[in-house]
mmCIF file of C-alpha atoms in Angstrom:
data_model
loop_
_atom_site.group_PDB
_atom_site.id
_atom_site.type_symbol
_atom_site.label_atom_id
_atom_site.label_comp_id
_atom_site.label_asym_id
_atom_site.label_seq_id
_atom_site.Cartn_x
_atom_site.Cartn_y
_atom_site.Cartn_z
ATOM 1 C CA MET A 235 -22.608 13.380 26.919
ATOM 2 C CA ALA A 236 -23.640 16.988 27.489
ATOM 3 C CA GLY A 237 -26.997 16.299 25.842
ATOM 4 C CA PHE A 238 -27.650 13.416 28.241
ATOM 5 C CA GLU A 239 -26.853 15.591 31.268
ATOM 6 C CA ARG A 240 -29.212 18.273 29.962
ATOM 7 C CA ILE A 241 -32.015 15.739 29.605
ATOM 8 C CA LYS A 242 -31.365 14.486 33.148
ATOM 9 C CA ARG A 243 -31.617 18.044 34.478
ATOM 10 C CA LEU A 244 -34.811 18.654 32.542
ATOM 11 C CA LEU A 245 -36.312 15.507 34.024
ATOM 12 C CA GLY A 246 -35.298 16.591 37.495
ATOM 13 C CA ARG A 247 -32.557 14.006 38.009
ATOM 14 C CA GLY A 248 -29.544 16.291 37.919
ATOM 15 C CA ALA A 249 -27.794 19.007 39.842
ATOM 16 C CA PRO A 250 -30.539 21.677 39.637
ATOM 17 C CA ALA A 251 -32.885 19.635 41.829
ATOM 18 C CA ASP A 252 -30.105 19.267 44.408
ATOM 19 C CA ARG A 253 -29.240 22.965 44.103
ATOM 20 C CA ARG A 254 -32.855 23.956 44.713
ATOM 21 C CA ALA A 255 -32.899 21.999 47.960
ATOM 22 C CA VAL A 256 -30.140 24.176 49.414
ATOM 23 C CA PRO A 257 -31.381 27.572 50.672
ATOM 24 C CA ARG A 258 -29.662 30.632 49.211
ATOM 25 C CA ALA A 259 -27.398 31.945 51.954
ATOM 26 C CA ASP A 260 -27.088 35.481 50.617
ATOM 27 C CA LEU A 261 -30.809 36.283 50.510
ATOM 28 C CA PRO A 262 -33.279 37.256 53.198
ATOM 29 C CA ARG A 263 -35.922 34.757 54.225
ATOM 30 C CA GLY A 264 -39.407 35.193 55.574
ATOM 31 C CA ALA A 265 -40.527 38.068 53.364
ATOM 32 C CA ARG A 266 -44.228 38.461 52.673
ATOM 33 C CA VAL A 267 -44.487 38.588 48.881
ATOM 34 C CA LEU A 268 -47.530 39.450 46.780
ATOM 35 C CA VAL A 269 -47.515 37.944 43.270
ATOM 36 C CA VAL A 270 -49.938 39.653 40.881
ATOM 37 C CA ASP A 271 -50.474 38.004 37.507
ATOM 38 C CA ASP A 272 -53.525 36.956 35.505
ATOM 39 C CA SER A 273 -51.778 33.689 34.591
ATOM 40 C CA SER A 274 -52.393 31.012 37.204
ATOM 41 C CA THR A 275 -49.249 29.261 35.945
ATOM 42 C CA ILE A 276 -47.042 32.295 36.593
ATOM 43 C CA ARG A 277 -48.626 32.782 40.029
ATOM 44 C CA ALA A 278 -48.068 29.114 40.872
ATOM 45 C CA VAL A 279 -44.493 28.856 39.584
ATOM 46 C CA LEU A 280 -43.295 32.154 41.044
ATOM 47 C CA GLY A 281 -45.108 31.334 44.282
ATOM 48 C CA LYS A 282 -43.351 27.980 44.508
ATOM 49 C CA MET A 283 -39.933 29.514 43.809
ATOM 50 C CA LEU A 284 -40.429 32.063 46.560
ATOM 51 C CA SER A 285 -41.929 29.758 49.160
ATOM 52 C CA GLN A 286 -39.145 27.212 48.629
ATOM 53 C CA GLU A 287 -36.809 29.954 49.832
ATOM 54 C CA GLY A 288 -38.847 30.536 52.996
ATOM 55 C CA HIS A 289 -41.040 33.429 51.883
ATOM 56 C CA VAL A 290 -44.766 33.733 52.573
ATOM 57 C CA VAL A 291 -46.573 34.182 49.262
ATOM 58 C CA PHE A 292 -49.923 35.796 48.510
ATOM 59 C CA LYS A 293 -51.435 35.742 45.042
ATOM 60 C CA ALA A 294 -53.789 38.042 43.166
ATOM 61 C CA PRO A 295 -55.200 37.449 39.660
ATOM 62 C CA ASP A 296 -56.033 41.091 38.932
ATOM 63 C CA GLY A 297 -55.273 44.670 39.925
ATOM 64 C CA GLU A 298 -58.285 45.275 42.129
ATOM 65 C CA THR A 299 -57.552 42.180 44.217
ATOM 66 C CA ALA A 300 -53.894 43.189 44.391
ATOM 67 C CA LEU A 301 -54.752 46.588 45.857
ATOM 68 C CA GLU A 302 -56.977 44.977 48.498
ATOM 69 C CA MET A 303 -54.332 42.402 49.403
ATOM 70 C CA ALA A 304 -51.590 45.038 49.566
ATOM 71 C CA GLN A 305 -53.701 46.876 52.160
ATOM 72 C CA THR A 306 -54.634 43.830 54.248
ATOM 73 C CA GLU A 307 -51.447 41.734 54.034
ATOM 74 C CA GLN A 308 -48.866 44.567 53.942
ATOM 75 C CA PRO A 309 -46.331 42.601 51.871
ATOM 76 C CA ASP A 310 -42.607 43.318 51.967
ATOM 77 C CA LEU A 311 -42.334 42.914 48.176
ATOM 78 C CA ILE A 312 -44.690 42.839 45.176
ATOM 79 C CA PHE A 313 -44.158 41.156 41.794
ATOM 80 C CA LEU A 314 -46.656 42.897 39.491
ATOM 81 C CA ASP A 315 -47.545 41.946 35.920
ATOM 82 C CA ILE A 316 -48.204 44.827 33.532
ATOM 83 C CA VAL A 317 -50.974 43.202 31.482
ATOM 84 C CA LEU A 318 -53.895 42.430 33.781
ATOM 85 C CA PRO A 319 -57.650 42.204 33.250
ATOM 86 C CA GLY A 320 -59.477 45.390 34.207
ATOM 87 C CA MET A 321 -56.977 47.661 35.929
ATOM 88 C CA ASN A 322 -53.552 47.228 34.284
ATOM 89 C CA GLY A 323 -50.260 46.972 36.158
ATOM 90 C CA PHE A 324 -49.329 50.616 35.552
ATOM 91 C CA ALA A 325 -52.593 51.780 37.154
ATOM 92 C CA VAL A 326 -51.998 49.420 40.106
ATOM 93 C CA LEU A 327 -48.444 50.740 40.461
ATOM 94 C CA ARG A 328 -49.671 54.351 40.494
ATOM 95 C CA ALA A 329 -52.357 53.532 43.082
ATOM 96 C CA LEU A 330 -49.835 51.744 45.308
ATOM 97 C CA ARG A 331 -47.398 54.662 45.105
ATOM 98 C CA ARG A 332 -50.094 57.221 45.977
ATOM 99 C CA ASP A 333 -51.306 55.341 49.059
ATOM 100 C CA PRO A 334 -49.256 56.133 52.211
ATOM 101 C CA ALA A 335 -49.817 52.577 53.492
ATOM 102 C CA THR A 336 -48.234 50.969 50.402
ATOM 103 C CA GLN A 337 -46.015 53.594 48.819
ATOM 104 C CA THR A 338 -42.737 52.247 50.219
ATOM 105 C CA ILE A 339 -43.268 48.596 49.235
ATOM 106 C CA PRO A 340 -40.688 47.596 46.617
ATOM 107 C CA ILE A 341 -42.320 46.555 43.336
ATOM 108 C CA VAL A 342 -40.853 44.430 40.546
ATOM 109 C CA MET A 343 -42.863 44.771 37.337
ATOM 110 C CA ILE A 344 -43.184 41.728 35.067
ATOM 111 C CA SER A 345 -43.931 41.636 31.354
ATOM 112 C CA GLY A 346 -43.741 39.282 28.422
ATOM 113 C CA ASN A 347 -43.466 42.271 26.098
ATOM 114 C CA LEU A 348 -39.873 42.792 25.056
ATOM 115 C CA GLN A 349 -40.216 46.467 24.173
ATOM 116 C CA ALA A 350 -37.963 48.889 25.982
ATOM 117 C CA THR A 351 -40.808 51.393 26.269
ATOM 118 C CA GLU A 352 -42.357 49.306 29.030
ATOM 119 C CA GLN A 353 -39.131 49.458 31.008
ATOM 120 C CA PHE A 354 -39.134 53.241 30.607
ATOM 121 C CA TYR A 355 -42.696 53.566 31.907
ATOM 122 C CA VAL A 356 -42.004 51.141 34.750
ATOM 123 C CA GLN A 357 -39.196 53.409 35.964
ATOM 124 C CA ARG A 358 -41.184 56.570 35.328
ATOM 125 C CA PHE A 359 -44.126 55.368 37.410
ATOM 126 C CA GLY A 360 -41.914 54.354 40.321
ATOM 127 C CA ALA A 361 -41.277 50.616 40.077
ATOM 128 C CA ASP A 362 -38.073 49.365 41.666
ATOM 129 C CA ASP A 363 -37.170 46.791 39.038
ATOM 130 C CA PHE A 364 -38.350 45.060 35.870
ATOM 131 C CA MET A 365 -38.313 41.383 34.917
ATOM 132 C CA LYS A 366 -39.104 39.938 31.485
ATOM 133 C CA LYS A 367 -41.055 36.719 30.943
ATOM 134 C CA PRO A 368 -40.007 33.979 30.723
ATOM 135 C CA PHE A 369 -37.792 34.174 33.775
ATOM 136 C CA GLY A 370 -35.856 31.615 35.765
ATOM 137 C CA ARG A 371 -35.019 31.170 39.417
ATOM 138 C CA SER A 372 -31.706 32.993 39.126
ATOM 139 C CA GLU A 373 -33.357 36.127 37.721
ATOM 140 C CA VAL A 374 -36.043 36.173 40.416
ATOM 141 C CA PHE A 375 -33.496 35.893 43.195
ATOM 142 C CA ALA A 376 -31.124 38.364 41.519
ATOM 143 C CA ARG A 377 -33.957 40.921 41.719
ATOM 144 C CA ILE A 378 -34.487 40.170 45.412
ATOM 145 C CA GLN A 379 -30.757 40.346 46.091
ATOM 146 C CA HIS A 380 -30.496 43.704 44.285
ATOM 147 C CA LEU A 381 -33.415 45.144 46.288
ATOM 148 C CA THR A 382 -31.868 43.882 49.519
ATOM 149 C CA LYS A 383 -28.403 45.279 48.767
ATOM 150 C CA THR A 384 -29.799 48.697 47.838
ATOM 151 C CA GLY A 385 -31.835 48.807 51.038
ATOM 152 C CA ARG A 386 -35.208 48.801 49.269
ATOM 153 C CA LEU A 387 -36.278 45.361 50.525
ATOM 154 C CA VAL A 388 -36.485 45.330 54.287
ATOM 155 C CA ILE A 389 -38.334 42.480 55.932
ATOM 156 C CA ARG A 390 -40.358 43.903 58.759
ATOM 157 C CA GLU A 391 -40.586 42.135 62.079
ATOM 158 C CA ARG A 392 -44.112 40.902 62.674
ATOM 159 C CA SER A 393 -45.856 39.513 65.689
ATOM 160 C CA HIS A 394 -47.188 35.974 65.695
ATOM 161 C CA ASP A 395 -50.689 37.453 65.509
ATOM 162 C CA GLU A 396 -50.000 38.550 61.943
ATOM 163 C CA THR A 397 -50.196 35.094 60.387
ATOM 164 C CA PRO A 398 -51.335 35.002 56.777
ATOM 165 C CA ALA A 399 -54.940 34.169 56.031
ATOM 166 C CA HIS A 400 -54.138 31.925 53.059
ATOM 167 C CA THR A 401 -50.917 30.600 51.631
ATOM 168 C CA ASP A 402 -50.175 27.698 49.329
ATOM 169 C CA THR A 403 -50.273 24.198 50.666
ATOM 170 C CA GLU A 404 -47.575 21.614 50.144
ATOM 171 C CA LEU A 405 -49.942 19.705 47.842
ATOM 172 C CA GLU A 406 -50.315 22.762 45.613
ATOM 173 C CA HIS A 407 -46.518 23.059 45.411
ATOM 174 C CA ASP A 408 -46.015 19.394 44.654
ATOM 175 C CA ALA A 409 -48.424 19.710 41.729
ATOM 176 C CA ILE A 410 -46.040 22.185 40.054
ATOM 177 C CA PRO A 411 -43.165 20.309 38.411
ATOM 178 C CA ASP A 412 -39.706 21.791 38.907
ATOM 179 C CA ILE A 413 -39.268 21.519 35.147
ATOM 180 C CA ALA A 414 -41.543 24.554 34.918
ATOM 181 C CA MET A 415 -38.957 26.588 36.818
ATOM 182 C CA PRO A 416 -35.610 26.113 35.015
ATOM 183 C CA ASP A 417 -33.022 28.811 34.758
ATOM 184 C CA PRO A 418 -32.567 29.593 31.062
ATOM 185 C CA HIS A 419 -28.784 29.170 31.335
ATOM 186 C CA ASP A 420 -29.273 25.640 32.792
ATOM 187 C CA LEU A 421 -30.952 24.511 29.575
ATOM 188 C CA PHE A 422 -27.875 25.071 27.446
ATOM 189 C CA ARG A 423 -25.145 23.536 29.559
#
């Protein structure tokens, strides 16, 4: 019977879909989050996870665009991939930390590389956290919760004039199946 329940969850007919509809009570809402990844799939899936929790999401496919968006949008949090075309994530991280306008923004580095050396360099260059690909919803929100509890993630009050120039539409979100966003531990229950 456990196999049948797992299949139902994978098809979106089980508890995870219901769980995703309930906002997480212990996390802040309304953060402006910049997602930087050269993979449109990662940008879309992570963007959907975050916006379902009430965050405003901006997306950048490369380091140069990320630096521009960090200046113009002043996000509260950045998820930054290490391997990017052109300027890599470490160079983006260094540039963000050197700029007075962006140096205090918490940054979670992302990588599909499982080597511990990347984690070392992430910490050395001033990232706040590290997340390995593939990741699930629980890991993403555990990172946000950790940053909130340690006082690193503070959602700034903004006036209504500071509305984002472009965010995802509901149609873009609906095109991303929830099956693309499972928690790894949900797959083995």
